Coordinates of C-alpha atoms and ligand atoms in Angstrom, one line a residue:
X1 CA 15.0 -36.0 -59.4
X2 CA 18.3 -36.2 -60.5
X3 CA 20.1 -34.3 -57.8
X4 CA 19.1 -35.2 -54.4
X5 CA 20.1 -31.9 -53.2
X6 CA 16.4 -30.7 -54.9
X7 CA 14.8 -33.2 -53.1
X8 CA 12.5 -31.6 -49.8
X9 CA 13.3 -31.8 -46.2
X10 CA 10.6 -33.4 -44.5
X11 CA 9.4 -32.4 -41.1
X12 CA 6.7 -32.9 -39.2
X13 CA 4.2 -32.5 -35.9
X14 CA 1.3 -33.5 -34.2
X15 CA 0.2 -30.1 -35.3
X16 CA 1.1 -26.2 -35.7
X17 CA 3.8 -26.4 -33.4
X18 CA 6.9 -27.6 -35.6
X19 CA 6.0 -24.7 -38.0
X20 CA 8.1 -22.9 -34.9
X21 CA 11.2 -25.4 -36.3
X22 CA 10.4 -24.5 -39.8
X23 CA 10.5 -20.7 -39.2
X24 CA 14.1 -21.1 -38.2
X25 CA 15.0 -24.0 -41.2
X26 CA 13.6 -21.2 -43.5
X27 CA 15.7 -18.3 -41.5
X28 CA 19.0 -20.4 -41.7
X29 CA 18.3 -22.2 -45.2
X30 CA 16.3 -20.1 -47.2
X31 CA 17.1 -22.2 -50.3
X32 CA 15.8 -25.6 -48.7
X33 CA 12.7 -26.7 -49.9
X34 CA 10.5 -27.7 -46.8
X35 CA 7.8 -30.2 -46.6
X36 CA 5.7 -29.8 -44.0
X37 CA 2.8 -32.2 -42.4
X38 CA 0.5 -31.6 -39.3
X39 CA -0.4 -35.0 -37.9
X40 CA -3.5 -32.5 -37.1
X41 CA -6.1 -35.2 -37.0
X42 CA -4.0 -37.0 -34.5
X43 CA -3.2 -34.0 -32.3
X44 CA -2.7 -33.7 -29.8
X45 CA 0.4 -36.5 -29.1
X46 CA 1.4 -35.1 -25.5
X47 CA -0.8 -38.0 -23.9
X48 CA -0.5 -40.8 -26.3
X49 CA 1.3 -44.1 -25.8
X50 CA 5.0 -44.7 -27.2
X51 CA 3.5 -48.0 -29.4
X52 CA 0.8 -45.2 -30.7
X53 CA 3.3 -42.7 -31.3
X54 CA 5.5 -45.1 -33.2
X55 CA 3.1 -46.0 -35.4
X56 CA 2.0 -43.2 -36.5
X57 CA 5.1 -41.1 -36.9
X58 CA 6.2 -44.4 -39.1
X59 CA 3.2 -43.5 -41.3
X60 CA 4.2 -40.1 -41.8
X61 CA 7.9 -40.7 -42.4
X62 CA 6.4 -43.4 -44.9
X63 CA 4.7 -40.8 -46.6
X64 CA 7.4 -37.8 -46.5
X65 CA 9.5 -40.4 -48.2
X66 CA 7.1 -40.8 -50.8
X67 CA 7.4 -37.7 -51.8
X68 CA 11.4 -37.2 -52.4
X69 CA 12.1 -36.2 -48.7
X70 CA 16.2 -36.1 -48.7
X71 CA 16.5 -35.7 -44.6
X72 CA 13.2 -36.4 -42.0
X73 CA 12.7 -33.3 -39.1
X74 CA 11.1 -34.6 -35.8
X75 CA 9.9 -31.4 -35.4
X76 CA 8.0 -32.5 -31.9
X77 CA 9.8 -33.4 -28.6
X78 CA 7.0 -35.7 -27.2
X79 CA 7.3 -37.9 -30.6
X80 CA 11.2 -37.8 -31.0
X81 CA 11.5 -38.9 -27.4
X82 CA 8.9 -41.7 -27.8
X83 CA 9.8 -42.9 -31.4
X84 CA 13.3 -41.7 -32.7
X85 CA 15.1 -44.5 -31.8
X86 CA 12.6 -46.9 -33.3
X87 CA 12.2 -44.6 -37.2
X88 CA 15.8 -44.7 -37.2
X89 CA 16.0 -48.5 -37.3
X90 CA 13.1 -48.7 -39.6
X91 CA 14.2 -46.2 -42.6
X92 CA 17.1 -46.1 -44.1
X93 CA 17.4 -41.5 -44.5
X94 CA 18.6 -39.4 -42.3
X95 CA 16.3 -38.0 -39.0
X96 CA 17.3 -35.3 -36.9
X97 CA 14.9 -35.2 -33.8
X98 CA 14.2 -32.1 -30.9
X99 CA 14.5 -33.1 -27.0
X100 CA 14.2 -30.4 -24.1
X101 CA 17.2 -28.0 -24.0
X102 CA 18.1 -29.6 -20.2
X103 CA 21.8 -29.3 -21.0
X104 CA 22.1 -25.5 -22.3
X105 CA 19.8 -24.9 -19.2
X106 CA 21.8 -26.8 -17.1
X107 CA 25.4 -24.7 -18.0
X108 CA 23.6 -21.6 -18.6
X109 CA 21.1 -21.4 -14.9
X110 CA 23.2 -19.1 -12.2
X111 CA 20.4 -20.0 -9.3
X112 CA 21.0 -23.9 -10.3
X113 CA 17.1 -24.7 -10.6
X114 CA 16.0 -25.0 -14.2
X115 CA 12.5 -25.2 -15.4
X116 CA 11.0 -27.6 -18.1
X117 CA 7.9 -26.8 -19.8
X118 CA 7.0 -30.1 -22.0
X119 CA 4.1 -32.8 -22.1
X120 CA 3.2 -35.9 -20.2
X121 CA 4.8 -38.0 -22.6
X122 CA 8.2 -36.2 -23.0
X123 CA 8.6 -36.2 -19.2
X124 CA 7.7 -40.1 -18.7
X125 CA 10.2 -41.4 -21.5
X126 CA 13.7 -42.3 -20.6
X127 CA 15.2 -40.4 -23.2
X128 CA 14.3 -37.0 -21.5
X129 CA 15.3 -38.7 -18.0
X130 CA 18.7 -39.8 -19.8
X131 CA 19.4 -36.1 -20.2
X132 CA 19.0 -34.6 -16.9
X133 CA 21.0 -37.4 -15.5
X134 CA 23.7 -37.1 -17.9
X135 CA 23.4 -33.1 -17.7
X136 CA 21.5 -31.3 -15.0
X137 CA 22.4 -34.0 -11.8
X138 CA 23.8 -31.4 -10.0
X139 CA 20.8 -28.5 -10.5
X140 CA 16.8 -28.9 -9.4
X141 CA 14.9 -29.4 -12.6
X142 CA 11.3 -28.6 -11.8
X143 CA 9.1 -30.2 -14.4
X144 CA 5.6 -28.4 -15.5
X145 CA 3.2 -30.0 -17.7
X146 CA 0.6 -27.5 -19.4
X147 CA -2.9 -28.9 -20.0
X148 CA -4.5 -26.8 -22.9
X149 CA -1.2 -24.8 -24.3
X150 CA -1.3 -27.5 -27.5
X151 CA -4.8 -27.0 -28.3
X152 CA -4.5 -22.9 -27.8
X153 CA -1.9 -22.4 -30.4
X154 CA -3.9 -25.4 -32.5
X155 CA -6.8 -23.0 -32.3
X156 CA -4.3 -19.9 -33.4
X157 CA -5.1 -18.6 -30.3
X158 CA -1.0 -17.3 -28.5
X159 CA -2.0 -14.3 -26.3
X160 CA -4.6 -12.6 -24.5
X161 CA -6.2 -13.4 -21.3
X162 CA -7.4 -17.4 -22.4
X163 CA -3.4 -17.9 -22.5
X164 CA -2.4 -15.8 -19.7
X165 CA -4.2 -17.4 -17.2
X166 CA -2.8 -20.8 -17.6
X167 CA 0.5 -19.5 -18.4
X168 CA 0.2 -17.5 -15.1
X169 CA -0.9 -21.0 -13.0
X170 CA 1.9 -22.9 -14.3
X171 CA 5.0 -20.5 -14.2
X172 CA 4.2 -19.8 -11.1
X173 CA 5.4 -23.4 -9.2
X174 CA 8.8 -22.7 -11.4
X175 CA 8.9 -18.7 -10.3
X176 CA 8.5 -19.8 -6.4
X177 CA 11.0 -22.6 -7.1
X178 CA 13.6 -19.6 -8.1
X179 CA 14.4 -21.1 -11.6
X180 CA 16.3 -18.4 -13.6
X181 CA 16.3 -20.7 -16.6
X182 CA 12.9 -22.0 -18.3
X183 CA 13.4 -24.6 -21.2
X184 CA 10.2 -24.7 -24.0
X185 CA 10.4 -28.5 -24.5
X186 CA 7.3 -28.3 -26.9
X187 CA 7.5 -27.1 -30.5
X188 CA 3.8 -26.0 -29.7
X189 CA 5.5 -23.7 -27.0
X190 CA 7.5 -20.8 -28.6
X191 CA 4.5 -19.4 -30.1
X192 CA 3.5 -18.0 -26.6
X193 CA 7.0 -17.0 -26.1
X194 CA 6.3 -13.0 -25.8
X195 CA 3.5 -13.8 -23.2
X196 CA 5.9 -16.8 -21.2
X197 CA 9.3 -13.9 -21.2
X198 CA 6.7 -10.8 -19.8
X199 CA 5.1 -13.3 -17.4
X200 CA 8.4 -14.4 -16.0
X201 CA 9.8 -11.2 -15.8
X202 CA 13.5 -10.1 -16.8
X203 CA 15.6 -12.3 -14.4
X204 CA 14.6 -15.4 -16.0
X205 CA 16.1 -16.5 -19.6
X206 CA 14.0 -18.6 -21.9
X207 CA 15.4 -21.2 -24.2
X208 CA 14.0 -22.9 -27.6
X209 CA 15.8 -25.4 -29.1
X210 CA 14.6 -24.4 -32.6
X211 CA 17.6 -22.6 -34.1
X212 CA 19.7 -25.3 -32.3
X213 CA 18.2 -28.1 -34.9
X214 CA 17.9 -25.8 -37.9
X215 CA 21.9 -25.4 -37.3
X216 CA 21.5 -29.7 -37.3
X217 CA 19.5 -29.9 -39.8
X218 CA 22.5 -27.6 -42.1
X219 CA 25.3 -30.3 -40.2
X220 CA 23.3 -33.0 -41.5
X221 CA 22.7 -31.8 -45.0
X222 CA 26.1 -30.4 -45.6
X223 CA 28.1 -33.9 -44.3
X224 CA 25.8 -35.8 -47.1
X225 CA 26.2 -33.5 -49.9
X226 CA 22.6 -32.4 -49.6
X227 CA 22.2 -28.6 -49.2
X228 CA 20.4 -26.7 -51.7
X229 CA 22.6 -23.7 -51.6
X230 CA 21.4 -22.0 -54.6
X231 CA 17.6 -21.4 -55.6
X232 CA 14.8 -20.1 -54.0
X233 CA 13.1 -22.4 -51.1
X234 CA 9.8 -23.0 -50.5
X235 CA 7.4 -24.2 -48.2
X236 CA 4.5 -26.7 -48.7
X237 CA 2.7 -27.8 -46.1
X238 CA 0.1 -30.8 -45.7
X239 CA -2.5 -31.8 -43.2
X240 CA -4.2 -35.1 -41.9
X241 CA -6.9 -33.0 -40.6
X242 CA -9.1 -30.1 -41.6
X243 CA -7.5 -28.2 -44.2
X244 CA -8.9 -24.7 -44.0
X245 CA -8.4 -25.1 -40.0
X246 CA -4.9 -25.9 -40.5
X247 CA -4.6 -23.5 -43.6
X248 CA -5.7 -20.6 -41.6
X249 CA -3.8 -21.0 -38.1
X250 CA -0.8 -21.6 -40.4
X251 CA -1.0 -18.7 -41.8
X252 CA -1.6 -16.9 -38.8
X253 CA 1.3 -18.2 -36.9
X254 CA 3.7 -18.0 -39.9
X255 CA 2.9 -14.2 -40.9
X256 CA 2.5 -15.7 -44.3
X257 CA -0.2 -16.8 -46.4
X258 CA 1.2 -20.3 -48.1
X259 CA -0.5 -20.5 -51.5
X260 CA -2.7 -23.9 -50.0
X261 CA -2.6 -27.0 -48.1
X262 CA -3.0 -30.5 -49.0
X263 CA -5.1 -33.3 -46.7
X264 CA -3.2 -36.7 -46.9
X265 CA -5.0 -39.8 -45.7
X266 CA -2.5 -42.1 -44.1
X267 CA -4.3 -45.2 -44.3
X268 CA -4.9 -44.6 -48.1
X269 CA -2.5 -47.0 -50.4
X270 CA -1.7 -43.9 -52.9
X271 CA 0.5 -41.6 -52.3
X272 CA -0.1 -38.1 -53.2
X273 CA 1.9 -36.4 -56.0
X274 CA 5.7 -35.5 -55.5
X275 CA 4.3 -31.7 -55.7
X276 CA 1.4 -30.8 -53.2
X277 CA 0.7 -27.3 -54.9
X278 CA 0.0 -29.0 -58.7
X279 CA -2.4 -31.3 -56.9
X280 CA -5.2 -28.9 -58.0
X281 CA -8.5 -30.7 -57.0
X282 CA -8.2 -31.7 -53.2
X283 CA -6.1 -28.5 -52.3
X284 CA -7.1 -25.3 -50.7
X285 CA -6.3 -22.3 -51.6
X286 CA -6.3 -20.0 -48.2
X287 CA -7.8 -17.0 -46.8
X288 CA -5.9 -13.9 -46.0
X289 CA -3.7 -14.5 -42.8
X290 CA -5.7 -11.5 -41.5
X291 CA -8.9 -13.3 -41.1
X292 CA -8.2 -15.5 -38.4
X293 CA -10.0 -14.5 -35.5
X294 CA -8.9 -15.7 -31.7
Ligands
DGL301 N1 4.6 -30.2 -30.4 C1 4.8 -31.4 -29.7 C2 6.0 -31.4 -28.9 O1 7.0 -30.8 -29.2 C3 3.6 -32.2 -29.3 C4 2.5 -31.5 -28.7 C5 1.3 -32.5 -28.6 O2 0.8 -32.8 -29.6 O3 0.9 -32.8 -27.4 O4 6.0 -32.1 -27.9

């Protein structure tokens, strides 16, 4: 492609949950041109060791490169905190990665106890330990893993009473802490936003960090000459799992029915096509958003 500005971010997750990044790419850049691919067969990543997580999110940047992608989105806190570091020395584009919000928490909190929601992983690596030193040393930052939330809003499944009840359980250490501030340090996360803000009641603000790297993502792009200014954008999105699954919570959680998903196979030696949607074959082409049933 002649001009690299054509050429498709690339962004990518475990699963569903960086489609929360890509709703505010698309709201900020509506020309861009977004690639997107669930690591869904892979999912969850929340529990998986930093040499695992490595090596898988280098197969995926491998294969987003194959296919044109001008800038790479690590649109998943547990893998940018585990692996970042590690697919910046290895490939030679441009990354822009998503850690907890601890340091708007930290200026913004009144009661000075902030609360993290975020995996196993993310908590355990010393990136996300690097920032509340740096940034939050002088307020309480109550951690809260939450067992279940990932494969919820995998399953399309972001209110009513199977999410409540966890939800309930694990607000409720940070509520009796007296946080005022509660960070969603999991892409997977601002799905059940609504539910989290009504559970915690008005007193308590709740920050995503999406908007924060789509405004990166535009930094990025515009210092390298890359923004696609002009032109309509567009979204394609690509699975290492079940297609229709995918296809369908996608849909569901996007409010938009993408015209179909592609399945890559990491392991295989051929890259797919640059363009998913001429694939034909392999491709599914999805129900109506409508039909997905919690
Ligand atoms: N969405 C991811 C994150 O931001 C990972 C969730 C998971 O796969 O455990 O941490």
């Amino acid at each position: 492609m002649a001009d690299s500005s054509e050429r498709p971010v690339g962004v990518f997750d475990s699963g569903v949950g960086g489609l929360s990044v890509v709703r505010e790419i698309q709201a900020r850049l509506p020309g861009e041109r977004l690639l997107y691919l669930a690591d869904s067969a892979h999912c969850p990543y929340g529990a998986r060791s930093r040499q695992e997580l490595i090596e898988l999110t280098r197969g995926i940047t491998r294969w987003l490169l194959s296919q044109g992608a001008k800038l790479v989105v690590v649109a998943c806190n547990t893998a940018s905190v585990a692996a970042l570091g590690a697919l910046r020395s290895t490939f030679d584009v441009p990354f822009v990665g998503i850690v907890p919000a601890v340091k708007p928490a930290a200026l913004a909190t009144r009661t000075r106890r902030i609360g993290i929601l975020a995996t196993p992983v993310t908590f355990q690596m010393e990136m996300f330990n690097d920032l509340v030193r740096n940034f939050a040393a002088d307020v309480e930052v109550c951690r809260q893993v939450c067992p279940g939330l990932v494969e919820l809003a995998e399953r399309g499944i972001v209110a009513g009473p199977e999410v409540e009840e966890p939800l309930r359980r694990y607000l409720e250490p940070l509520l009796t802490a007296g946080v005022d501030t509660i960070v969603l340090g999991c892409t997977h996360y601002p799905f059940f936003r609504p539910v989290i803000e009504r559970l915690a009641g008005p007193e308590v603000t709740v920050i995503d960090t999406g908007d924060a790297i789509a405004r990166q993502v535009e930094r990025v792009l515009g210092g390298q000459r890359l923004l696609r200014r002009d032109g309509c954008g567009e979204l394609l999105l690509a699975t290492t799992g079940d297609v229709v699954r995918f296809a369908t919570v996608a849909s569901h959680l996007l409010g938009a029915t993408p015209n179909e998903v592609v399945p890559v196979d990491l392991d295989a030696d051929t890259p797919a096509p640059h363009r998913p949607t001429r694939r034909g074959g392999d491709a599914v082409t999805l129900p109506d958003s409508g039909d997905l049933t919690p």
